[in-house]
Short mmCIF file of C-alpha atoms and ligand atoms in Angstrom, two decimals:
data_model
loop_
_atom_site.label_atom_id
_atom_site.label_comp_id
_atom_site.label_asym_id
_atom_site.label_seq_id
_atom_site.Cartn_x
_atom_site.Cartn_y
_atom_site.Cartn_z
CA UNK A 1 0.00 0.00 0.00
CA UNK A 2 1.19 3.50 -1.13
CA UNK A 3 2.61 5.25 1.98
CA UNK A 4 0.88 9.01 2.66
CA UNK A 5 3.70 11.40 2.51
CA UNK A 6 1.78 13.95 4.50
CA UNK A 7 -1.03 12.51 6.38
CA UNK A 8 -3.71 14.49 8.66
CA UNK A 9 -2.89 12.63 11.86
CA UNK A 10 0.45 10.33 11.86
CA UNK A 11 0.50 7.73 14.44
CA UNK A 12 3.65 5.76 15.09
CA UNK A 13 3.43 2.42 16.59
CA UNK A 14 1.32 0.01 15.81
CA UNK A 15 -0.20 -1.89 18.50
CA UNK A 16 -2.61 -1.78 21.28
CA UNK A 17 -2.64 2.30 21.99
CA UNK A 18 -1.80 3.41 18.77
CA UNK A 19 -4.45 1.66 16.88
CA UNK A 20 -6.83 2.63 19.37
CA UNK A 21 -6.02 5.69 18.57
CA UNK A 22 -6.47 5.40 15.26
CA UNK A 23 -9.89 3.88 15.81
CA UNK A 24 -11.31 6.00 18.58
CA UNK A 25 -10.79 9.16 15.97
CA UNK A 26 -12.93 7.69 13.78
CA UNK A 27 -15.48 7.05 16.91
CA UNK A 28 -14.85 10.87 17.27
CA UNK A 29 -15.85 11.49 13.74
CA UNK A 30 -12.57 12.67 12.70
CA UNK A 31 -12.50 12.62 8.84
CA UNK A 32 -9.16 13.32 7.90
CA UNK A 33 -6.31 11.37 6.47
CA UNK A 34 -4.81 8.88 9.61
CA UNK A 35 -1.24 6.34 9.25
CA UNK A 36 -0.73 4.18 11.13
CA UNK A 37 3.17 2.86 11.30
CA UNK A 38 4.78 -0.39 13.13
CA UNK A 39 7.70 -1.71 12.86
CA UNK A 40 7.04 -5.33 13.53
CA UNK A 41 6.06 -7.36 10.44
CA UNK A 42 3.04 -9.18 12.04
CA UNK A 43 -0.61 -7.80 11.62
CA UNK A 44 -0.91 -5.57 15.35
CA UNK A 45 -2.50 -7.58 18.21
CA UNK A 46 -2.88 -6.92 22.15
CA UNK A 47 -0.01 -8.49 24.38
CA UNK A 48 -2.65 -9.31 27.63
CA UNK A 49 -3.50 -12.53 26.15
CA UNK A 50 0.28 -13.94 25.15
CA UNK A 51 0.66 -14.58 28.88
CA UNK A 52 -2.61 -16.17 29.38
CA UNK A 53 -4.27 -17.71 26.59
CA UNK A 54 -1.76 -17.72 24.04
CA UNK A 55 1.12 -18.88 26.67
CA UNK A 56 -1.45 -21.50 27.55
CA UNK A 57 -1.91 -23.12 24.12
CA UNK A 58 -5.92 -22.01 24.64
CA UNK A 59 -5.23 -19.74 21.55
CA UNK A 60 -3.55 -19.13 18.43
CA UNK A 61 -1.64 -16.06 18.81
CA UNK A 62 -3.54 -14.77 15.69
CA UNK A 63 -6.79 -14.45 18.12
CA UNK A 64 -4.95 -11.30 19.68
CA UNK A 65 -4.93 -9.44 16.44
CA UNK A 66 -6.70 -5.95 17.03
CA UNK A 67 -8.05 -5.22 13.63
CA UNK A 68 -10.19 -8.03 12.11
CA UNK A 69 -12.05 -8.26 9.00
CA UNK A 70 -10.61 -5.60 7.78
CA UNK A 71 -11.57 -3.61 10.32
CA UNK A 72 -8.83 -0.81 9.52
CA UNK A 73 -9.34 -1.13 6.04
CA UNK A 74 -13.29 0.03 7.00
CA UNK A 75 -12.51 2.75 9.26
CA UNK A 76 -9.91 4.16 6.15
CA UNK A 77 -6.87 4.02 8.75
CA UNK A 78 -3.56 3.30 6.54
CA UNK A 79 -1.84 0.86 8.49
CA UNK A 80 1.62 -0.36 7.34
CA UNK A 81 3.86 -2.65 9.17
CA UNK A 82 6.94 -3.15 8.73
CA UNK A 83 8.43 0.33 8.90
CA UNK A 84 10.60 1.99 11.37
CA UNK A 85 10.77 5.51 12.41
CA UNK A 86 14.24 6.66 13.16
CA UNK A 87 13.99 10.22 13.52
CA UNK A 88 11.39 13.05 14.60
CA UNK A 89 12.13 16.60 13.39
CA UNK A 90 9.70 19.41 15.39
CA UNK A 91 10.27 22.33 13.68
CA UNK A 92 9.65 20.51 10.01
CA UNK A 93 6.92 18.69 11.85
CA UNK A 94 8.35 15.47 9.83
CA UNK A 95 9.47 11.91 10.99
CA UNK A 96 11.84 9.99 9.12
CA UNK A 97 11.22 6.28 8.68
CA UNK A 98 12.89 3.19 6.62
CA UNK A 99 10.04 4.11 3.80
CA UNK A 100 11.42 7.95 3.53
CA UNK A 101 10.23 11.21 5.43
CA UNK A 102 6.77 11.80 6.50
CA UNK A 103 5.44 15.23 7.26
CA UNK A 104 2.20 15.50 9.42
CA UNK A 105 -0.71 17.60 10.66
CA UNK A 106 -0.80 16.07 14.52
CA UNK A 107 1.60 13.39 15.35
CA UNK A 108 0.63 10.63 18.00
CA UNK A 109 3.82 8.64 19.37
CA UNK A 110 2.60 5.45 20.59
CA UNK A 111 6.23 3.18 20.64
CA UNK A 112 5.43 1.16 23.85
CA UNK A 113 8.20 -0.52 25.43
CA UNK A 114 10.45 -3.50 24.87
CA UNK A 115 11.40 -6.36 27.64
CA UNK A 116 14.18 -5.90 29.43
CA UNK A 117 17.35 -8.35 29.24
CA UNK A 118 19.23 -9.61 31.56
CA UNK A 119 22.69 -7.96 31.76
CA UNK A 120 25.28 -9.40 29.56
CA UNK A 121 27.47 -10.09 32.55
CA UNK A 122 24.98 -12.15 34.15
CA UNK A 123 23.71 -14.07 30.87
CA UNK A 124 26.23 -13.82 28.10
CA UNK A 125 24.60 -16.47 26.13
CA UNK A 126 21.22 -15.07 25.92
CA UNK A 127 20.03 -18.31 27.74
CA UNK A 128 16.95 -16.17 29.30
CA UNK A 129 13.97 -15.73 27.32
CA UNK A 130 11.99 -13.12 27.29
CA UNK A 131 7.70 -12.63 26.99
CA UNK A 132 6.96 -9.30 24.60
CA UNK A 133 6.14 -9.98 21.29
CA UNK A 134 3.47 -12.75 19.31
CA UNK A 135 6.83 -14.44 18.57
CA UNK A 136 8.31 -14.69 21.68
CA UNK A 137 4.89 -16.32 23.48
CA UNK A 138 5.17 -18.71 20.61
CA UNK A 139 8.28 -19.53 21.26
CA UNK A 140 8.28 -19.76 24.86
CA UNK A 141 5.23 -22.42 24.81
CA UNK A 142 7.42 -24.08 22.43
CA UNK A 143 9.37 -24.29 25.14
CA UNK A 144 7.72 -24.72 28.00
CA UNK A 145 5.51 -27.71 25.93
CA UNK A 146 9.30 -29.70 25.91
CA UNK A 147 10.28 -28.64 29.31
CA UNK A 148 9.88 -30.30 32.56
CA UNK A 149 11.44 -27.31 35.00
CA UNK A 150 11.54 -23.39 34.80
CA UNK A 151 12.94 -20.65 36.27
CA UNK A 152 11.17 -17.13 36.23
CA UNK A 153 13.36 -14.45 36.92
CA UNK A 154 11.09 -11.78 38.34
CA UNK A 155 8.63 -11.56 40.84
CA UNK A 156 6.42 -8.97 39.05
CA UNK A 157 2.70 -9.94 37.76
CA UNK A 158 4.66 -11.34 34.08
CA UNK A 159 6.44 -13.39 36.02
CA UNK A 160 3.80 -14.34 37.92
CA UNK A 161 1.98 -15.27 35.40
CA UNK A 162 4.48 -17.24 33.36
CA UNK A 163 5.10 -19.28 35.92
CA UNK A 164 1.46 -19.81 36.70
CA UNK A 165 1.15 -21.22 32.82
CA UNK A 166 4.02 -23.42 34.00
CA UNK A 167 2.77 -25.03 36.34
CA UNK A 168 -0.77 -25.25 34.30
CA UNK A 169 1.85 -27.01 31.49
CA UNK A 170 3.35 -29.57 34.48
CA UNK A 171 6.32 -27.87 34.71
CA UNK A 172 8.06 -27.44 38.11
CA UNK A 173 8.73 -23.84 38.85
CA UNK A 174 10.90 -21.37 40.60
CA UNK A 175 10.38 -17.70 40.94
CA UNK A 176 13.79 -16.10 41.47
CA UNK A 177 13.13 -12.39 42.65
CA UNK A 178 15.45 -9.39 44.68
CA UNK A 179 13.15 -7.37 45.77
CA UNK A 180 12.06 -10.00 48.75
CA UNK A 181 8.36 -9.78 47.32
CA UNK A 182 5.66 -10.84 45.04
CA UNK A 183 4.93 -7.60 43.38
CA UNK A 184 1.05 -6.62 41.48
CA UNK A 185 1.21 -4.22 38.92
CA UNK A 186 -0.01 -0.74 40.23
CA UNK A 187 -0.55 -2.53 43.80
CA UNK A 188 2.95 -2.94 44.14
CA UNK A 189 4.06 -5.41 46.86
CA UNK A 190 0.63 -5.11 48.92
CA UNK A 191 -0.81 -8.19 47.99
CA UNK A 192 2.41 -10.01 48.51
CA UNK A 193 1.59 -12.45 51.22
CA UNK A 194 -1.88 -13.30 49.31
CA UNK A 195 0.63 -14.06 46.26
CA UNK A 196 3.19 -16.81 47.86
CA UNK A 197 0.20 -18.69 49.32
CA UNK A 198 -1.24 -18.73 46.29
CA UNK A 199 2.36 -19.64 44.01
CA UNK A 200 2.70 -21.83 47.27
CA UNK A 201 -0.53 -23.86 46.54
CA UNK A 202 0.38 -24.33 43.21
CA UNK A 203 3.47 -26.10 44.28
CA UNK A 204 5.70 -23.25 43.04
CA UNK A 205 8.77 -22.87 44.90
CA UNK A 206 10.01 -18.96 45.51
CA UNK A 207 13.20 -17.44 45.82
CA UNK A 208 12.41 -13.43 47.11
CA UNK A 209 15.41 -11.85 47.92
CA UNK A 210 17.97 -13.16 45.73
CA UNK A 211 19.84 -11.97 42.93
CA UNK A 212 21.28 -13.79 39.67
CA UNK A 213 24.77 -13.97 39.93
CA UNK A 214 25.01 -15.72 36.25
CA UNK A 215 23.24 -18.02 33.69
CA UNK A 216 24.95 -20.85 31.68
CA UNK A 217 23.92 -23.64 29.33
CA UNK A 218 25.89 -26.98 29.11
CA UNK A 219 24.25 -27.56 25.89
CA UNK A 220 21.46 -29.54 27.75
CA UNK A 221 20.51 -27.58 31.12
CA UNK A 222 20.58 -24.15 31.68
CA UNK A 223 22.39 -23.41 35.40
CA UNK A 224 20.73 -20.19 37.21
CA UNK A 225 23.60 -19.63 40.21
CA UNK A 226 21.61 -17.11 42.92
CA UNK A 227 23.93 -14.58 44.58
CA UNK A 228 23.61 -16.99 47.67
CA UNK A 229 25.46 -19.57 45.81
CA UNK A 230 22.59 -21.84 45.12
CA UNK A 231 22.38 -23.41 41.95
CA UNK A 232 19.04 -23.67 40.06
CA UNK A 233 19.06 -26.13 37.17
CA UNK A 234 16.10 -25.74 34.18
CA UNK A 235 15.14 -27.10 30.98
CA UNK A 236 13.76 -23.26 30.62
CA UNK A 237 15.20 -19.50 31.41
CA UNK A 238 12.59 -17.03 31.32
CA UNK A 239 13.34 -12.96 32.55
CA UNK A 240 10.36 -10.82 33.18
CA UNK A 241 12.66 -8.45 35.08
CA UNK A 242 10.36 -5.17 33.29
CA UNK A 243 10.21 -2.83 30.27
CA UNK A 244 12.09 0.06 28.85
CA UNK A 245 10.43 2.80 26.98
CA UNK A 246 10.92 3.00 23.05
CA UNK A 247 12.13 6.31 23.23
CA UNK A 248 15.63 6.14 21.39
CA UNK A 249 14.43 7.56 17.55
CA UNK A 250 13.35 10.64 19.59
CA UNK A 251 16.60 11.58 20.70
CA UNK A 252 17.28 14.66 18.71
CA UNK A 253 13.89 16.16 18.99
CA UNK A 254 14.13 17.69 21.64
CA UNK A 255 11.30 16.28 23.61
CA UNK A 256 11.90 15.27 27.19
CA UNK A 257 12.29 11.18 28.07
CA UNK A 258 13.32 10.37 31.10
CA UNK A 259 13.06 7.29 31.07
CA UNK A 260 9.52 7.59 29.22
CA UNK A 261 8.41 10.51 27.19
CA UNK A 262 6.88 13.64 29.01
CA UNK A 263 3.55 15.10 27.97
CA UNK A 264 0.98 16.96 30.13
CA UNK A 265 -2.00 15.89 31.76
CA UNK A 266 -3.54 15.51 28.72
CA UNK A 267 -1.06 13.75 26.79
CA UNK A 268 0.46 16.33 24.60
CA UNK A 269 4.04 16.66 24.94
CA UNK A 270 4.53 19.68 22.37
CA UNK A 271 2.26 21.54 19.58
CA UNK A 272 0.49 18.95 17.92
CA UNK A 273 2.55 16.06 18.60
CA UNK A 274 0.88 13.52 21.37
CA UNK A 275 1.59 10.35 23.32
CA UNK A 276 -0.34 7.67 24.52
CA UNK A 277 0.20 4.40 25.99
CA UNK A 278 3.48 2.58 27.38
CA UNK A 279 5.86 5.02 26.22
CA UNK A 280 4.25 8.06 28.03
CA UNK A 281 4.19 9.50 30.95
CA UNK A 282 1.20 11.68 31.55
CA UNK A 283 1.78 14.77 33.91
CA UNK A 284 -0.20 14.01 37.38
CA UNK A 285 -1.20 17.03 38.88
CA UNK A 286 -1.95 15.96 42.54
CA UNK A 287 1.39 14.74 43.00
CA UNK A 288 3.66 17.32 40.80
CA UNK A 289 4.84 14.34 39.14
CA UNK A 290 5.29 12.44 35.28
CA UNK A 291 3.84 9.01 36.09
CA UNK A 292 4.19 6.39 33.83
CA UNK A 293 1.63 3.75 33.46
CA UNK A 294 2.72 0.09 31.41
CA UNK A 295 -0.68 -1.35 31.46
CA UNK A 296 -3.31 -2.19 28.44
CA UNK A 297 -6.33 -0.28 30.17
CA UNK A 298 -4.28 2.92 30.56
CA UNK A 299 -3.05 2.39 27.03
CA UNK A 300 -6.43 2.59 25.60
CA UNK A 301 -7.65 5.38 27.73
CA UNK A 302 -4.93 7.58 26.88
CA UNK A 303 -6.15 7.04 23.62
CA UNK A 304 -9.61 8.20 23.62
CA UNK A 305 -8.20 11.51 25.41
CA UNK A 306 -5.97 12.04 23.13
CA UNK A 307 -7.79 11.21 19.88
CA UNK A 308 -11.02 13.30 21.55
CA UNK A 309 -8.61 16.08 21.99
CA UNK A 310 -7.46 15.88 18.63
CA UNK A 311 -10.90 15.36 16.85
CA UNK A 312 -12.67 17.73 19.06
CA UNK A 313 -10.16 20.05 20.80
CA UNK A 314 -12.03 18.88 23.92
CA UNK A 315 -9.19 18.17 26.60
CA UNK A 316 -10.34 14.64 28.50
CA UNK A 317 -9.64 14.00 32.19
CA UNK A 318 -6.84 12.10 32.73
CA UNK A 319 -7.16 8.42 33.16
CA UNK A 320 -7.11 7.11 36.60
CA UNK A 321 -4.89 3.79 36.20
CA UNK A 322 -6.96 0.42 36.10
CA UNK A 323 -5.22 -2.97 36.09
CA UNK A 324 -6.28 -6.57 35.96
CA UNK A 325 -3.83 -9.97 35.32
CA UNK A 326 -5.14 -13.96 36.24
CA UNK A 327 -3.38 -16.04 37.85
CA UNK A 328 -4.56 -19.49 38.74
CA UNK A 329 -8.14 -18.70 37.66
CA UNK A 330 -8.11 -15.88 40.09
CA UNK A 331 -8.70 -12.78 38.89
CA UNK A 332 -7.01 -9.23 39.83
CA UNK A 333 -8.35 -6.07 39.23
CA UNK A 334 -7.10 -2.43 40.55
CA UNK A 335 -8.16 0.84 40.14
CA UNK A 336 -6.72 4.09 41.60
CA UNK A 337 -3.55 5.08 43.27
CA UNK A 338 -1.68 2.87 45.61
CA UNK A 339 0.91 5.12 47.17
CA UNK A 340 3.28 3.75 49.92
CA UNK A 341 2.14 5.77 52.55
CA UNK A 342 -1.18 4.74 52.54
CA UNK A 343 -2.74 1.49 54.20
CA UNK A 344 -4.88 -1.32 52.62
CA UNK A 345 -7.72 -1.66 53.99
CA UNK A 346 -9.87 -4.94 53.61
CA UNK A 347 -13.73 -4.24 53.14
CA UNK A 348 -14.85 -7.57 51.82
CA UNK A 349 -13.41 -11.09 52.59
CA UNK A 350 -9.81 -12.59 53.11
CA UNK A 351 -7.25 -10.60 51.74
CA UNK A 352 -4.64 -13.34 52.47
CA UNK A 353 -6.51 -16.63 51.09
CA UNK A 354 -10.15 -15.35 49.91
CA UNK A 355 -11.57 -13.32 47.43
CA UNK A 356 -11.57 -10.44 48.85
CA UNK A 357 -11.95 -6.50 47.96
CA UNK A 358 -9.84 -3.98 49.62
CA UNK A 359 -9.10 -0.02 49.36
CA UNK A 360 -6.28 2.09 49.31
CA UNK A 361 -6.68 4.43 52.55
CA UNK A 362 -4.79 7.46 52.84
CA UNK A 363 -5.89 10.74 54.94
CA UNK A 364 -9.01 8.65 55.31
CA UNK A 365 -9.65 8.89 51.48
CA UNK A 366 -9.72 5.92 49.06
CA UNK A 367 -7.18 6.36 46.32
CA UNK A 368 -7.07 2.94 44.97
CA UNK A 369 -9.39 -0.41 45.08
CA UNK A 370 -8.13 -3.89 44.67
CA UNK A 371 -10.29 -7.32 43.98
CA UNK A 372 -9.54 -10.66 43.83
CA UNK A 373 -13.07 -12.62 42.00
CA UNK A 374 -15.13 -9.62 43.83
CA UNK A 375 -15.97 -7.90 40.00
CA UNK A 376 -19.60 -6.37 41.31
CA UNK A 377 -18.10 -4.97 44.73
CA UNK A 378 -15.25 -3.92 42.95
CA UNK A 379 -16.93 -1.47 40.49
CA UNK A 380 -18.91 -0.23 43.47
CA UNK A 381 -16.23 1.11 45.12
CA UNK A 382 -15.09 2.60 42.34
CA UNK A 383 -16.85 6.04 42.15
CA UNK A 384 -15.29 7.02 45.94
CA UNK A 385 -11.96 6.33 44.21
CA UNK A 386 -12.79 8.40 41.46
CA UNK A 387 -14.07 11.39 43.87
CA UNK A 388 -10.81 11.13 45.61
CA UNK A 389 -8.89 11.48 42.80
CA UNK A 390 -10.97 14.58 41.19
CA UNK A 391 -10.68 16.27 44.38
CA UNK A 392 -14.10 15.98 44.91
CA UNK A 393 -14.40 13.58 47.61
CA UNK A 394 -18.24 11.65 47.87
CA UNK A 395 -19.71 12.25 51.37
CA UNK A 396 -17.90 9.30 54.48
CA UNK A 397 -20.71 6.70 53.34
CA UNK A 398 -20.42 6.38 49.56
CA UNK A 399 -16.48 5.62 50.33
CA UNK A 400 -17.33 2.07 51.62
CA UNK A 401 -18.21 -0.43 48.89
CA UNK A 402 -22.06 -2.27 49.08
CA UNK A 403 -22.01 -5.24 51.46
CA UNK A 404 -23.17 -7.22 48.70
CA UNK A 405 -22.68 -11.28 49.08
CA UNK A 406 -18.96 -12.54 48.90
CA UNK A 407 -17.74 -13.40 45.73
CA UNK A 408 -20.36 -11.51 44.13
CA UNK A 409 -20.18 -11.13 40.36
CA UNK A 410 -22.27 -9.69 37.63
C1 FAD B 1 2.94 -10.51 27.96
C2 FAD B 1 2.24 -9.27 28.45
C3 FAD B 1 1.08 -9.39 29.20
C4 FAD B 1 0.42 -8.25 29.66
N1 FAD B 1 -0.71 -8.40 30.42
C5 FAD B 1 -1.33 -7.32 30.89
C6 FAD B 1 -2.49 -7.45 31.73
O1 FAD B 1 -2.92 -8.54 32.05
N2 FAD B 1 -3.09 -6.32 32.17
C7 FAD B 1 -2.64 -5.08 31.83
O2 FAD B 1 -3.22 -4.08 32.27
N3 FAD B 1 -1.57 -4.91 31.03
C8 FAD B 1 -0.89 -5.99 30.56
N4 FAD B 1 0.22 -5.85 29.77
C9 FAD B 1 0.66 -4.50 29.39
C10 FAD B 1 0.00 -4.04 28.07
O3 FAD B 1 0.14 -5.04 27.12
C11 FAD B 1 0.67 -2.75 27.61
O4 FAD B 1 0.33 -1.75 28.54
C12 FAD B 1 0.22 -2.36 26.20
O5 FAD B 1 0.71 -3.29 25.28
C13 FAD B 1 0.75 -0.98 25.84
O6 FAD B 1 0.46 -0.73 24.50
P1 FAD B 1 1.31 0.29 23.62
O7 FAD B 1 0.65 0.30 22.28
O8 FAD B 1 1.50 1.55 24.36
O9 FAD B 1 2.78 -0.32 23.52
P2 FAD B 1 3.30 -1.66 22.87
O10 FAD B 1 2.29 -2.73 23.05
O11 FAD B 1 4.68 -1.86 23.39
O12 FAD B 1 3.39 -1.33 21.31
C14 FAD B 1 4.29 -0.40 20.76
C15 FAD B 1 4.49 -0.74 19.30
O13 FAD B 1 5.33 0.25 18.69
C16 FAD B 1 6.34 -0.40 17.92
N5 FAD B 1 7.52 0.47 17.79
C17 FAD B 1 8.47 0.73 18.72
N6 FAD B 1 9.39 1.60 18.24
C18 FAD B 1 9.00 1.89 16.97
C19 FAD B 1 9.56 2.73 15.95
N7 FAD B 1 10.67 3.45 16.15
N8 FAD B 1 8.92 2.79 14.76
C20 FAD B 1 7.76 2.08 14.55
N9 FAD B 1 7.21 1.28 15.48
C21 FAD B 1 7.82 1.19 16.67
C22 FAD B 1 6.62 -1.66 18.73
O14 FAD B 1 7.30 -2.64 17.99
C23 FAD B 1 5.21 -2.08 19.12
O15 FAD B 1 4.59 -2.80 18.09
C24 FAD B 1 0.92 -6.97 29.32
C25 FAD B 1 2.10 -6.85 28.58
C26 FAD B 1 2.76 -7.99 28.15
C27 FAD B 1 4.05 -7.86 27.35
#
């Protein structure tokens, strides 16, 4: 397909938030010309489901493609794959890519972030996997199909959940983590106790405060050595030690990244250039500070703002961060704000071995909500988070969820 040379609205990256970008101007009624450029060669999909489903062998990895049926096609949103953009020039309001320089009328930069390795001291060989892309979830059930032991490096909710497909595959499993705890997403280490018993009932064995000290292969087994001097031997290697912002092509244009990119509170980051999803950090104006946000629900909320904003020149709220990952059949959810100074407080169940719903208290406010299987009682308490947040706090009583029956769903 014949590449736009100067389209109304250029969006760069190709995957969850930048495609929802691309479709949530059309849902705006935005008429003008939109591109849409990736650089991977695969059609875009959503990355939630390579963990779960995909990781699982429950789907083909094609069933996390995001446009279907020619949905972009449809919507008239040139999508090309396959093309890199190396360079973004302000003041010519032009990007250069590997197809030649595109000028543009608004810019959306929507580059995500890429796994993290393993430093090359620790793993020369590259014996870790990895769990970002269609290919690599392929791979790694490849691998996980032939193996009969893993080790997960990283206790975050990836490596969490790899190891929970693991064990679901019959492998036996370690968790190898420094931090000395299970860690959530935006919960951070709050939930950690609830996590081990739960790793611990699936006969996972944990490792929390321990470092790598290196990785080998003797052709065979891979040998994980902890700092401790214990030796870990695996058919399998997996890292889920984070992300890192795809922010290196922006280098000379002057816009601020550190580590993601900088934009204000409503996702703009200069005139007419935009950025949404795992590569931004949206300005937070309660706390003064640029808070970056790596999950799928924020991605696609910065994306209505910003395409809204773009169609419309209505600004949107910011989004208020909302996070969900499975493990075990049990299902996570948080919404809100879980700073370290304030205290979890459990309103509904068994926060250690239960499903349970809890909030985030702080100056007797609730800035955050977290649910294990509690879906109804969890969107309940949602609005009192959402008060908090606007500065607008609801009145003592609308702050404590319904006392609706455990486990109660809708
Ligand atoms: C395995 C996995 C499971 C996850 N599970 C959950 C979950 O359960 N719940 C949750 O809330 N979140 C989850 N997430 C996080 C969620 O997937 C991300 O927040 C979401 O993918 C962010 O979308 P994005 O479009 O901003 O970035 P990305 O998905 O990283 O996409 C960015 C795209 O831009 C491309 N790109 C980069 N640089 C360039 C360039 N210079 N030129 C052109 N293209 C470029 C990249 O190749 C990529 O295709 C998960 C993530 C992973 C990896």
């Amino acid at each position: 397909m014949e590449l736009k040379s100067h389209p109304d609205v250029l969006i760069i990256g190709a995957s969850t938030a930048g495609c929802a970008t691309a479709e949530s101007l059309r849902h705006e009624g935005f008429t003008g010309s939109i591109t849409v450029l990736g650089n991977e060669t695969s059609a875009p999909y959503n990355r939630p489901p390579l963990s779960k489903h995909v990781l699982l062998g429950e789907w083909e990895s094609e069933k996390a493609d995001i446009f279907t049926d020619g949905a972009a096609e449809r919507a008239s949103i040139d999508l090309h794959t396959d093309v890199t953009a190396h360079a973004l020039n302000t003041a010519e309001r032009s990007v250069s890519t590997s197809r030649g320089d595109i000028s543009y009328g608004a810019l959306v930069i929507a580059t995500g972030a890429r796994a993290r390795q393993l430093p090359a001291s620790v793993d020369p060989d590259h014996v870790a996997l990895t769990l970002r892309t269609r290919e690599d979830s392929v791979l790694l059930r490849e691998r996980l199909e032939n193996s009969r032991s893993v080790v997960v490096i990283g206790s975050g909710v990836l490596g969490s959940e790899i190891a929970a497909a693991a064990r679901k595959k019959g492998c036996a499993v370690t968790i190898v983590g420094r931090s000395g705890a299970l860690t959530l997403g935006s919960v951070r280490d709050l939930l950690t106790q609830r996590l081990e018993r739960l790793h611990a009932q699936n006969d996972v064995e944990l490792r929390l405060a321990e470092g790598v000290a290196s990785i080998t292969h003797d052709g065979t087994t891979a040998h994980v050595t902890l700092t401790s001097g214990e030796q870990l031997d695996a058919d399998t290697v997996v890292a889920a030690v984070g992300a890192i912002p795809n922010v290196e092509w922006l280098e000379s244009s002057g816009l601020t990244t550190s580590p993601a990119l900088n934009c204000d509170s409503h996702g703009q980051c200069a005139e007419n250039i935009y950025a949404v999803g795992d590569v931004a950090a949206w300005h937070d104006s309660r706390t003064g500070r640029w808070l970056p946000d790596e999950h799928q629900l924020t991605a696609l909320q910065h994306s209505q703002a910003v395409a809204r904003h773009i169609a419309t020149g209505e600004k949107a709220e910011p989004p208020v961060p909302f996070f969900w990952s499975e493990l075990y059949g049990v299902r996570f959810q948080a919404y809100g704000r879980f700073p370290a100074e304030a205290e979890l407080v459990t309103t509904h169940g068994d926060r250690e071995s239960g499903d349970f719903v809890a909030l985030s208290m702080l100056d007797g406010l609730p800035h955050g909500v977290v649910a294990s299987n509690m879906s109804r009682d969890f969107r309940q308490a949602r609005p009192a988070v959402d008060a908090t947040l606007s500065g607008t706090p609801a009145p003592a009583t609308t702050t404590t969820p319904s006392t609706a029956p455990l486990g109660g769903q809708s």
